[in-house]
Structures are given as C-alpha cells and as structure tokens.
PDB file of C-alpha atoms in Angstrom:
ATOM      1  CA  MET W  12    -110.018   3.973-104.415  1.00  0.00           C
ATOM      2  CA  THR W  13    -107.688   6.551-102.744  1.00  0.00           C
ATOM      3  CA  ASP W  14    -105.605   9.060-104.676  1.00  0.00           C
ATOM      4  CA  THR W  15    -102.091   7.702-106.026  1.00  0.00           C
ATOM      5  CA  ILE W  16     -99.201   9.208-104.105  1.00  0.00           C
ATOM      6  CA  VAL W  17     -96.570  10.578-106.466  1.00  0.00           C
ATOM      7  CA  SER W  18     -94.538  12.840-104.350  1.00  0.00           C
ATOM      8  CA  ALA W  19     -91.446  11.881-102.284  1.00  0.00           C
ATOM      9  CA  ALA W  20     -92.669  14.670 -99.758  1.00  0.00           C
ATOM     10  CA  ASN W  21     -95.630  12.714 -98.759  1.00  0.00           C
ATOM     11  CA  PRO W  22     -95.748  11.888 -95.086  1.00  0.00           C
ATOM     12  CA  LEU W  23     -96.071   8.107 -95.702  1.00  0.00           C
ATOM     13  CA  VAL W  24     -93.146   8.112 -98.132  1.00  0.00           C
ATOM     14  CA  LYS W  25     -91.168   9.993 -95.520  1.00  0.00           C
ATOM     15  CA  ARG W  26     -92.171   7.409 -92.741  1.00  0.00           C
ATOM     16  CA  MET W  27     -91.146   4.530 -94.923  1.00  0.00           C
ATOM     17  CA  ARG W  28     -87.705   6.159 -95.537  1.00  0.00           C
ATOM     18  CA  GLN W  29     -87.460   6.928 -91.749  1.00  0.00           C
ATOM     19  CA  LEU W  30     -87.939   3.186 -90.927  1.00  0.00           C
ATOM     20  CA  ALA W  31     -84.327   2.539 -92.282  1.00  0.00           C
ATOM     21  CA  SER W  32     -83.244   3.894 -88.914  1.00  0.00           C
ATOM     22  CA  ARG W  33     -83.100   1.474 -85.795  1.00  0.00           C
ATOM     23  CA  ARG W  34     -83.892   4.296 -83.516  1.00  0.00           C
ATOM     24  CA  TYR W  35     -86.966   5.271 -85.418  1.00  0.00           C
ATOM     25  CA  ARG W  36     -88.187   1.709 -85.572  1.00  0.00           C
ATOM     26  CA  ARG W  37     -87.906   1.275 -81.946  1.00  0.00           C
ATOM     27  CA  LYS W  38     -89.621   4.645 -81.205  1.00  0.00           C
ATOM     28  CA  GLU W  39     -92.542   3.654 -83.610  1.00  0.00           C
ATOM     29  CA  GLY W  40     -92.738   0.090 -83.032  1.00  0.00           C
ATOM     30  CA  VAL W  41     -92.986  -0.723 -86.731  1.00  0.00           C
ATOM     31  CA  PHE W  42     -90.820  -1.926 -89.428  1.00  0.00           C
ATOM     32  CA  LEU W  43     -90.936  -1.975 -93.463  1.00  0.00           C
ATOM     33  CA  VAL W  44     -91.292  -5.155 -95.344  1.00  0.00           C
ATOM     34  CA  GLU W  45     -90.951  -5.375 -99.007  1.00  0.00           C
ATOM     35  CA  GLY W  46     -91.784  -7.935-101.705  1.00  0.00           C
ATOM     36  CA  ALA W  47     -94.901  -9.963-102.502  1.00  0.00           C
ATOM     37  CA  GLN W  48     -93.948 -13.253-100.787  1.00  0.00           C
ATOM     38  CA  PRO W  49     -92.847 -11.617 -97.505  1.00  0.00           C
ATOM     39  CA  VAL W  50     -95.715  -9.261 -97.146  1.00  0.00           C
ATOM     40  CA  TRP W  51     -98.058 -12.208 -97.916  1.00  0.00           C
ATOM     41  CA  ARG W  52     -96.510 -14.379 -95.281  1.00  0.00           C
ATOM     42  CA  ALA W  53     -96.862 -11.530 -92.736  1.00  0.00           C
ATOM     43  CA  VAL W  54    -100.417 -11.333 -93.590  1.00  0.00           C
ATOM     44  CA  GLU W  55    -101.117 -15.079 -93.318  1.00  0.00           C
ATOM     45  CA  ALA W  56     -99.271 -15.302 -90.097  1.00  0.00           C
ATOM     46  CA  GLY W  57    -101.566 -12.634 -88.588  1.00  0.00           C
ATOM     47  CA  TRP W  58     -99.014  -9.891 -87.995  1.00  0.00           C
ATOM     48  CA  ASP W  59    -100.550  -6.560 -87.416  1.00  0.00           C
ATOM     49  CA  ILE W  60    -100.321  -4.611 -90.621  1.00  0.00           C
ATOM     50  CA  GLU W  61    -100.279  -1.011 -90.351  1.00  0.00           C
ATOM     51  CA  THR W  62    -100.480  -0.040 -93.941  1.00  0.00           C
ATOM     52  CA  LEU W  63    -100.112  -1.992 -97.181  1.00  0.00           C
ATOM     53  CA  VAL W  64     -98.219   0.018 -99.741  1.00  0.00           C
ATOM     54  CA  VAL W  65     -99.023  -0.684-103.399  1.00  0.00           C
ATOM     55  CA  ALA W  66     -98.012   0.351-106.755  1.00  0.00           C
ATOM     56  CA  PRO W  67    -101.024  -0.729-108.834  1.00  0.00           C
ATOM     57  CA  ASP W  68     -99.324  -0.634-112.094  1.00  0.00           C
ATOM     58  CA  LEU W  69     -96.587  -3.038-110.929  1.00  0.00           C
ATOM     59  CA  LEU W  70     -98.818  -5.314-109.037  1.00  0.00           C
ATOM     60  CA  ALA W  71    -101.838  -5.463-111.468  1.00  0.00           C
ATOM     61  CA  GLY W  72    -103.303  -8.909-112.322  1.00  0.00           C
ATOM     62  CA  SER W  73    -101.292 -10.809-109.769  1.00  0.00           C
ATOM     63  CA  ALA W  74    -102.506 -12.976-106.957  1.00  0.00           C
ATOM     64  CA  ALA W  75    -100.918 -10.403-104.465  1.00  0.00           C
ATOM     65  CA  ALA W  76    -103.265  -7.712-105.986  1.00  0.00           C
ATOM     66  CA  ARG W  77    -106.293  -9.762-105.072  1.00  0.00           C
ATOM     67  CA  MET W  78    -104.895 -10.369-101.497  1.00  0.00           C
ATOM     68  CA  VAL W  79    -104.577  -6.615-101.072  1.00  0.00           C
ATOM     69  CA  ALA W  80    -108.080  -6.082-102.259  1.00  0.00           C
ATOM     70  CA  ASP W  81    -109.276  -8.696 -99.827  1.00  0.00           C
ATOM     71  CA  GLN W  82    -107.381  -7.003 -96.967  1.00  0.00           C
ATOM     72  CA  GLU W  83    -108.582  -3.614 -97.908  1.00  0.00           C
ATOM     73  CA  ALA W  84    -112.174  -5.021 -97.743  1.00  0.00           C
ATOM     74  CA  ARG W  85    -111.423  -6.170 -94.229  1.00  0.00           C
ATOM     75  CA  GLY W  86    -110.388  -2.783 -93.206  1.00  0.00           C
ATOM     76  CA  THR W  87    -106.640  -2.765 -93.637  1.00  0.00           C
ATOM     77  CA  ARG W  88    -105.315   0.550 -94.757  1.00  0.00           C
ATOM     78  CA  VAL W  89    -103.849   0.533 -98.291  1.00  0.00           C
ATOM     79  CA  ALA W  90    -101.683   3.297 -99.765  1.00  0.00           C
ATOM     80  CA  ARG W  91    -101.230   3.537-103.518  1.00  0.00           C
ATOM     81  CA  LEU W  92     -97.772   4.972-104.985  1.00  0.00           C
ATOM     82  CA  SER W  93     -97.010   5.614-108.535  1.00  0.00           C
ATOM     83  CA  ALA W  94     -94.717   2.848-110.147  1.00  0.00           C
ATOM     84  CA  GLU W  95     -91.995   5.370-110.473  1.00  0.00           C
ATOM     85  CA  LEU W  96     -91.967   6.474-106.818  1.00  0.00           C
ATOM     86  CA  PHE W  97     -92.227   2.972-105.562  1.00  0.00           C
ATOM     87  CA  THR W  98     -89.346   1.897-107.784  1.00  0.00           C
ATOM     88  CA  ARG W  99     -87.351   4.822-106.353  1.00  0.00           C
ATOM     89  CA  LEU W 100     -88.037   3.715-102.884  1.00  0.00           C
ATOM     90  CA  SER W 101     -87.319   0.144-103.378  1.00  0.00           C
ATOM     91  CA  ASP W 102     -83.968  -1.586-102.753  1.00  0.00           C
ATOM     92  CA  ARG W 103     -84.671  -4.199-105.306  1.00  0.00           C
ATOM     93  CA  GLU W 104     -84.269  -4.672-109.041  1.00  0.00           C
ATOM     94  CA  GLY W 105     -87.699  -5.095-110.579  1.00  0.00           C
ATOM     95  CA  PRO W 106     -89.685  -4.576-107.334  1.00  0.00           C
ATOM     96  CA  SER W 107     -93.016  -6.293-107.140  1.00  0.00           C
ATOM     97  CA  GLY W 108     -94.991  -3.226-106.136  1.00  0.00           C
ATOM     98  CA  LEU W 109     -96.018  -4.532-102.697  1.00  0.00           C
ATOM     99  CA  ALA W 110     -94.707  -3.401 -99.405  1.00  0.00           C
ATOM    100  CA  ALA W 111     -96.010  -3.225 -95.902  1.00  0.00           C
ATOM    101  CA  ILE W 112     -95.457  -1.282 -92.625  1.00  0.00           C
ATOM    102  CA  VAL W 113     -95.775  -3.848 -89.922  1.00  0.00           C
ATOM    103  CA  ARG W 114     -95.978  -3.833 -86.205  1.00  0.00           C
ATOM    104  CA  CYS W 115     -93.047  -5.324 -84.386  1.00  0.00           C
ATOM    105  CA  ARG W 116     -93.598  -8.302 -81.945  1.00  0.00           C
ATOM    106  CA  THR W 117     -91.748  -8.876 -78.688  1.00  0.00           C
ATOM    107  CA  THR W 118     -91.057 -12.520 -77.824  1.00  0.00           C
ATOM    108  CA  ARG W 119     -89.796 -13.072 -74.259  1.00  0.00           C
ATOM    109  CA  LEU W 120     -87.166 -15.652 -73.752  1.00  0.00           C
ATOM    110  CA  ASP W 121     -89.561 -17.584 -71.471  1.00  0.00           C
ATOM    111  CA  ASP W 122     -92.117 -17.597 -74.199  1.00  0.00           C
ATOM    112  CA  LEU W 123     -90.155 -19.747 -76.593  1.00  0.00           C
ATOM    113  CA  ALA W 124     -91.548 -23.185 -76.888  1.00  0.00           C
ATOM    114  CA  VAL W 125     -88.948 -25.605 -75.450  1.00  0.00           C
ATOM    115  CA  GLY W 126     -90.415 -28.973 -76.547  1.00  0.00           C
ATOM    116  CA  PRO W 127     -88.538 -32.430 -76.413  1.00  0.00           C
ATOM    117  CA  GLY W 128     -87.250 -31.920 -80.023  1.00  0.00           C
ATOM    118  CA  ALA W 129     -86.667 -28.357 -80.069  1.00  0.00           C
ATOM    119  CA  VAL W 130     -83.642 -26.823 -81.797  1.00  0.00           C
ATOM    120  CA  PHE W 131     -82.581 -23.184 -81.434  1.00  0.00           C
ATOM    121  CA  ALA W 132     -79.992 -21.026 -83.072  1.00  0.00           C
ATOM    122  CA  ALA W 133     -78.401 -18.719 -80.268  1.00  0.00           C
ATOM    123  CA  LEU W 134     -76.362 -15.824 -81.749  1.00  0.00           C
ATOM    124  CA  HIS W 135     -73.964 -13.960 -79.399  1.00  0.00           C
ATOM    125  CA  ARG W 136     -73.342 -10.282 -80.479  1.00  0.00           C
ATOM    126  CA  VAL W 137     -74.104 -10.955 -84.150  1.00  0.00           C
ATOM    127  CA  GLY W 138     -73.569  -7.645 -85.891  1.00  0.00           C
ATOM    128  CA  ASN W 139     -74.547  -8.266 -89.640  1.00  0.00           C
ATOM    129  CA  PRO W 140     -78.348  -8.031 -90.064  1.00  0.00           C
ATOM    130  CA  GLY W 141     -78.122  -9.845 -93.355  1.00  0.00           C
ATOM    131  CA  ASN W 142     -76.592 -12.842 -91.498  1.00  0.00           C
ATOM    132  CA  LEU W 143     -79.171 -12.479 -88.878  1.00  0.00           C
ATOM    133  CA  GLY W 144     -82.061 -12.684 -91.531  1.00  0.00           C
ATOM    134  CA  THR W 145     -80.307 -15.720 -93.308  1.00  0.00           C
ATOM    135  CA  VAL W 146     -80.161 -17.742 -89.989  1.00  0.00           C
ATOM    136  CA  VAL W 147     -83.856 -16.980 -89.316  1.00  0.00           C
ATOM    137  CA  ARG W 148     -84.658 -18.395 -92.740  1.00  0.00           C
ATOM    138  CA  THR W 149     -82.466 -21.516 -92.088  1.00  0.00           C
ATOM    139  CA  VAL W 150     -84.049 -22.062 -88.662  1.00  0.00           C
ATOM    140  CA  ASP W 151     -87.404 -21.943 -90.562  1.00  0.00           C
ATOM    141  CA  ALA W 152     -86.117 -24.394 -93.281  1.00  0.00           C
ATOM    142  CA  VAL W 153     -84.996 -27.025 -90.812  1.00  0.00           C
ATOM    143  CA  GLY W 154     -88.022 -26.822 -88.560  1.00  0.00           C
ATOM    144  CA  GLY W 155     -86.262 -25.151 -85.694  1.00  0.00           C
ATOM    145  CA  ALA W 156     -87.856 -23.708 -82.529  1.00  0.00           C
ATOM    146  CA  GLY W 157     -86.574 -20.229 -82.569  1.00  0.00           C
ATOM    147  CA  VAL W 158     -83.672 -17.862 -82.565  1.00  0.00           C
ATOM    148  CA  VAL W 159     -82.159 -16.314 -79.272  1.00  0.00           C
ATOM    149  CA  LEU W 160     -79.988 -13.111 -79.615  1.00  0.00           C
ATOM    150  CA  VAL W 161     -77.498 -12.933 -76.931  1.00  0.00           C
ATOM    151  CA  GLY W 162     -76.233  -9.453 -75.857  1.00  0.00           C
ATOM    152  CA  GLU W 163     -76.116  -6.582 -78.208  1.00  0.00           C
ATOM    153  CA  THR W 164     -76.875  -7.758 -81.672  1.00  0.00           C
ATOM    154  CA  ALA W 165     -78.232  -6.554 -85.106  1.00  0.00           C
ATOM    155  CA  ASP W 166     -81.834  -5.691 -85.253  1.00  0.00           C
ATOM    156  CA  PRO W 167     -83.955  -8.458 -86.727  1.00  0.00           C
ATOM    157  CA  TYR W 168     -86.330  -5.753 -87.999  1.00  0.00           C
ATOM    158  CA  ALA W 169     -83.529  -3.974 -89.857  1.00  0.00           C
ATOM    159  CA  PRO W 170     -84.277  -3.832 -93.766  1.00  0.00           C
ATOM    160  CA  ALA W 171     -81.317  -6.103 -94.562  1.00  0.00           C
ATOM    161  CA  ALA W 172     -82.458  -8.637 -91.979  1.00  0.00           C
ATOM    162  CA  VAL W 173     -86.049  -8.639 -93.071  1.00  0.00           C
ATOM    163  CA  LYS W 174     -84.958  -9.037 -96.737  1.00  0.00           C
ATOM    164  CA  ALA W 175     -82.681 -11.967 -96.071  1.00  0.00           C
ATOM    165  CA  SER W 176     -85.255 -13.806 -94.041  1.00  0.00           C
ATOM    166  CA  MET W 177     -87.429 -13.996 -97.036  1.00  0.00           C
ATOM    167  CA  GLY W 178     -90.577 -13.890 -94.891  1.00  0.00           C
ATOM    168  CA  SER W 179     -89.355 -16.437 -92.415  1.00  0.00           C
ATOM    169  CA  LEU W 180     -89.330 -13.755 -89.714  1.00  0.00           C
ATOM    170  CA  PHE W 181     -93.076 -14.067 -89.578  1.00  0.00           C
ATOM    171  CA  ALA W 182     -92.835 -17.995 -88.970  1.00  0.00           C
ATOM    172  CA  VAL W 183     -89.751 -18.091 -86.552  1.00  0.00           C
ATOM    173  CA  ASP W 184     -89.880 -16.814 -82.848  1.00  0.00           C
ATOM    174  CA  VAL W 185     -86.914 -14.514 -82.266  1.00  0.00           C
ATOM    175  CA  ALA W 186     -86.105 -13.595 -78.680  1.00  0.00           C
ATOM    176  CA  SER W 187     -83.406 -11.692 -76.770  1.00  0.00           C
ATOM    177  CA  ALA W 188     -81.332 -12.317 -73.876  1.00  0.00           C
ATOM    178  CA  PRO W 189     -79.600  -9.294 -72.716  1.00  0.00           C
ATOM    179  CA  ASP W 190     -76.409 -11.041 -71.554  1.00  0.00           C
ATOM    180  CA  ALA W 191     -74.869 -14.486 -71.487  1.00  0.00           C
ATOM    181  CA  ASP W 192     -75.942 -15.090 -67.800  1.00  0.00           C
ATOM    182  CA  THR W 193     -79.564 -14.775 -68.913  1.00  0.00           C
ATOM    183  CA  PHE W 194     -79.044 -17.172 -71.876  1.00  0.00           C
ATOM    184  CA  PHE W 195     -77.330 -19.944 -69.800  1.00  0.00           C
ATOM    185  CA  ALA W 196     -79.866 -19.506 -67.010  1.00  0.00           C
ATOM    186  CA  TRP W 197     -82.787 -20.054 -69.439  1.00  0.00           C
ATOM    187  CA  ALA W 198     -81.029 -22.988 -70.988  1.00  0.00           C
ATOM    188  CA  GLU W 199     -80.323 -24.613 -67.633  1.00  0.00           C
ATOM    189  CA  ALA W 200     -84.032 -24.008 -66.369  1.00  0.00           C
ATOM    190  CA  ASN W 201     -85.453 -25.629 -69.578  1.00  0.00           C
ATOM    191  CA  GLY W 202     -82.899 -28.501 -69.861  1.00  0.00           C
ATOM    192  CA  VAL W 203     -81.577 -27.006 -73.175  1.00  0.00           C
ATOM    193  CA  GLN W 204     -78.171 -28.479 -74.160  1.00  0.00           C
ATOM    194  CA  VAL W 205     -75.800 -25.697 -75.432  1.00  0.00           C
ATOM    195  CA  ALA W 206     -73.508 -26.702 -78.176  1.00  0.00           C
ATOM    196  CA  ALA W 207     -71.002 -23.990 -78.931  1.00  0.00           C
ATOM    197  CA  THR W 208     -68.955 -23.545 -82.112  1.00  0.00           C
ATOM    198  CA  SER W 209     -65.251 -22.946 -82.164  1.00  0.00           C
ATOM    199  CA  GLY W 210     -62.517 -23.629 -84.574  1.00  0.00           C
ATOM    200  CA  TYR W 211     -60.396 -24.654 -81.632  1.00  0.00           C
ATOM    201  CA  ALA W 212     -62.700 -27.384 -80.422  1.00  0.00           C
ATOM    202  CA  ASP W 213     -61.567 -30.845 -80.118  1.00  0.00           C
ATOM    203  CA  SER W 214     -64.605 -32.519 -81.421  1.00  0.00           C
ATOM    204  CA  ASP W 215     -65.927 -31.936 -85.045  1.00  0.00           C
ATOM    205  CA  HIS W 216     -69.671 -31.443 -85.727  1.00  0.00           C
ATOM    206  CA  TRP W 217     -70.261 -34.766 -87.247  1.00  0.00           C
ATOM    207  CA  HIS W 218     -69.400 -36.737 -84.161  1.00  0.00           C
ATOM    208  CA  ALA W 219     -70.846 -34.717 -81.244  1.00  0.00           C
ATOM    209  CA  ALA W 220     -73.321 -36.160 -78.849  1.00  0.00           C
ATOM    210  CA  TYR W 221     -76.315 -33.957 -79.415  1.00  0.00           C
ATOM    211  CA  ARG W 222     -79.573 -34.324 -77.433  1.00  0.00           C
ATOM    212  CA  THR W 223     -82.710 -32.079 -77.707  1.00  0.00           C
ATOM    213  CA  PRO W 224     -83.861 -29.693 -76.587  1.00  0.00           C
ATOM    214  CA  LEU W 225     -80.659 -28.046 -78.147  1.00  0.00           C
ATOM    215  CA  ALA W 226     -79.259 -24.565 -78.678  1.00  0.00           C
ATOM    216  CA  VAL W 227     -76.526 -24.124 -81.258  1.00  0.00           C
ATOM    217  CA  LEU W 228     -74.522 -21.152 -79.918  1.00  0.00           C
ATOM    218  CA  LEU W 229     -72.451 -19.197 -82.464  1.00  0.00           C
ATOM    219  CA  GLY W 230     -70.265 -16.003 -81.922  1.00  0.00           C
ATOM    220  CA  SER W 231     -69.846 -12.825 -83.651  1.00  0.00           C
ATOM    221  CA  GLU W 232     -68.588 -12.587 -87.203  1.00  0.00           C
ATOM    222  CA  GLY W 233     -65.006 -11.218 -86.215  1.00  0.00           C
ATOM    223  CA  ASP W 234     -64.606 -12.588 -82.919  1.00  0.00           C
ATOM    224  CA  GLY W 235     -66.311 -15.829 -82.440  1.00  0.00           C
ATOM    225  CA  LEU W 236     -67.295 -16.821 -78.924  1.00  0.00           C
ATOM    226  CA  PRO W 237     -65.184 -15.701 -76.114  1.00  0.00           C
ATOM    227  CA  ASP W 238     -63.579 -18.402 -73.901  1.00  0.00           C
ATOM    228  CA  ASP W 239     -65.916 -17.902 -70.876  1.00  0.00           C
ATOM    229  CA  LEU W 240     -69.008 -18.836 -73.013  1.00  0.00           C
ATOM    230  CA  LEU W 241     -67.099 -21.796 -74.585  1.00  0.00           C
ATOM    231  CA  ASP W 242     -66.419 -22.888 -71.072  1.00  0.00           C
ATOM    232  CA  ARG W 243     -69.997 -22.762 -69.961  1.00  0.00           C
ATOM    233  CA  ALA W 244     -71.339 -24.825 -73.023  1.00  0.00           C
ATOM    234  CA  ASP W 245     -72.242 -28.427 -72.675  1.00  0.00           C
ATOM    235  CA  LEU W 246     -70.498 -29.315 -75.937  1.00  0.00           C
ATOM    236  CA  ARG W 247     -67.758 -27.529 -77.980  1.00  0.00           C
ATOM    237  CA  VAL W 248     -67.632 -28.508 -81.712  1.00  0.00           C
ATOM    238  CA  ARG W 249     -65.857 -27.323 -84.834  1.00  0.00           C
ATOM    239  CA  ILE W 250     -66.560 -27.510 -88.318  1.00  0.00           C
ATOM    240  CA  PRO W 251     -63.623 -29.084 -90.090  1.00  0.00           C
ATOM    241  CA  MET W 252     -61.975 -26.867 -92.763  1.00  0.00           C
ATOM    242  CA  VAL W 253     -59.259 -28.261 -95.066  1.00  0.00           C
ATOM    243  CA  GLY W 254     -58.780 -25.390 -97.579  1.00  0.00           C
ATOM    244  CA  THR W 255     -57.110 -22.177 -97.118  1.00  0.00           C
ATOM    245  CA  ALA W 256     -60.046 -20.256 -95.840  1.00  0.00           C
ATOM    246  CA  GLU W 257     -59.628 -19.161 -92.087  1.00  0.00           C
ATOM    247  CA  SER W 258     -63.279 -19.222 -91.297  1.00  0.00           C
ATOM    248  CA  LEU W 259     -66.930 -19.696 -92.701  1.00  0.00           C
ATOM    249  CA  ASN W 260     -69.501 -16.974 -92.966  1.00  0.00           C
ATOM    250  CA  LEU W 261     -71.571 -16.999 -89.826  1.00  0.00           C
ATOM    251  CA  ALA W 262     -74.714 -17.772 -91.596  1.00  0.00           C
ATOM    252  CA  VAL W 263     -73.093 -20.571 -93.452  1.00  0.00           C
ATOM    253  CA  ALA W 264     -71.645 -21.946 -90.201  1.00  0.00           C
ATOM    254  CA  ALA W 265     -75.151 -21.868 -88.690  1.00  0.00           C
ATOM    255  CA  ALA W 266     -76.643 -23.654 -91.603  1.00  0.00           C
ATOM    256  CA  VAL W 267     -74.159 -26.507 -91.472  1.00  0.00           C
ATOM    257  CA  MET W 268     -74.673 -26.809 -87.710  1.00  0.00           C
ATOM    258  CA  LEU W 269     -78.482 -26.705 -87.906  1.00  0.00           C
ATOM    259  CA  TYR W 270     -78.721 -29.388 -90.700  1.00  0.00           C
ATOM    260  CA  GLU W 271     -76.273 -31.587 -88.764  1.00  0.00           C
ATOM    261  CA  THR W 272     -78.390 -31.353 -85.608  1.00  0.00           C
ATOM    262  CA  ARG W 273     -81.457 -32.012 -87.714  1.00  0.00           C
ATOM    263  CA  ARG W 274     -79.772 -35.293 -88.866  1.00  0.00           C
ATOM    264  CA  HIS W 275     -79.025 -36.262 -85.354  1.00  0.00           C
ATOM    265  CA  ALA W 276     -81.863 -34.985 -83.337  1.00  0.00           C
ATOM    266  CA  PRO W 277     -84.849 -37.383 -83.233  1.00  0.00           C
ATOM    267  CA  GLY W 278     -87.287 -34.406 -82.582  1.00  0.00           C
ATOM    268  CA  LEU W 279     -86.479 -33.044 -86.067  1.00  0.00           C
ATOM    269  CA  GLY W 280     -86.472 -36.187 -88.080  1.00  0.00           C
ATOM    270  CA  GLY W 281     -83.796 -37.311 -90.557  1.00  0.00           C
TER     271      GLY W 281
END
C-alpha cells in the first residue's frame, strides 16, 4: 500500500492538471480519463495504462476497486489520493474516485477496417471536443467502423471529448486525414461512398441511395461543409427541418444520419 497523496503540489497531481493542455498531451503522449466506467473500458480494451489514480474512500467496496486491485497485482502503477483532493481535481459532481493516465494511440487512415458493411463518421474541422466525443459514442452505438477527422479538428483526447465519449473512445478507431484531398483519396481507393450533409441539398436523408462502405461527412459547427467538398461527395443530403431552428447541433445531426444509414445499410442490419 503506497502513501496517500494529499497535497496539490505532488508531481502526479501537477501532471494530471497539465493534461488539460493539448500541447502537453501531445508532448507526453498521454491523456486523462475519469470515471469508473470509462477507465474500466480502457483496461478491458487493452489500452496502455500509465497510472491508475484512486481515491480509496470514494471507491471502497465497489467492483471497480476490485479491478484496481487486480491491475495493481499485475504490475500496473496505482496512485492513491485523498477523497478531498480527488474531488478538487474532478470535473464531475459526485466523482467515483477512479481516474487513469492512459497512453494515446495513433490509428492511421489506411489502418481503418473498410469492410463491405463499414460505416464511418467523417468530421471536417469540427471544433467542439464535446461534439467530437459524442459522435464517437454514437458511432460505437450504431456499430460503425470508425471516425475520420478531416483537417484541423478538436483533439479526441481533450478532457471534454473523453468525457463525452463515455468510454467509447476505447472501442472506436479514430484516424486523421490532414486535408480533404487525403480523405477523398482514401475513400476512392477503398470504394467508400461519401455522403455529405448540407441544408441546401436537394435530397433528404430518408430517401438517399446509400451503399456501404460509407462515410457520412459533416462540416464544422459554424460553417458546415464548404462547396468544394460538397461537390466532391457522391451524395449530398439534408435533414429536413420544419420548425424555426436554423440548424441542428453537429452531434445530433451525426446521430440522425448514422442511424438512418444503419436502417438502410445491409452491413449494419436494421
């Protein structure tokens, strides 16, 4: 049993706080996960855990506490914090008492599994990490094959993205394409149909001729997809809107599209 950390000046605590910075995450190649369910999913999925961070008084008696003990017996480093300090560090109400520092994974675009029934979400310059994490969670829910980040986007390892994914980040491959040319070249080489979303498209999303493998391409929260990307897509579809709202939240639009493609695409079932 190691000593319980009670000081915010402890090097591990400082490291946890520094992981809020994208630059620091990139430099160190790690990110922070909080919550019993997401941490458990990271462990089960075989991600490289640098440190499990535990508040024993908060976690006591739970199944997660037994999982931590098992991981510690296997050689995983475990750091113990006081409940008061853990709560101060947490961004959640009623924290579970479990967090982890996890090694980042790099998935290359060409490493994505493009099977006959594969469906991907492709996000062009998405800026909100919460939206990004929610899309990852939705792709997981529909049985999708992965997420492609096109151009400069939010960081999938940002705290808000990790939190919004609810552990799905550890089940869904997330790859990056540095620009639209790279994305469309990958789609063409792999026979992936690209369905781009636009409020000005002629066809609505209910009646589009989807085929798999398929990538649903969505634009940034503020600007949507630029015309040159819409022109290069195989399909251009819109989600009908009849109220006074001018647009849908990006993550909501992605969910609508992904579940519609699940209904149409034989590879995902109905």
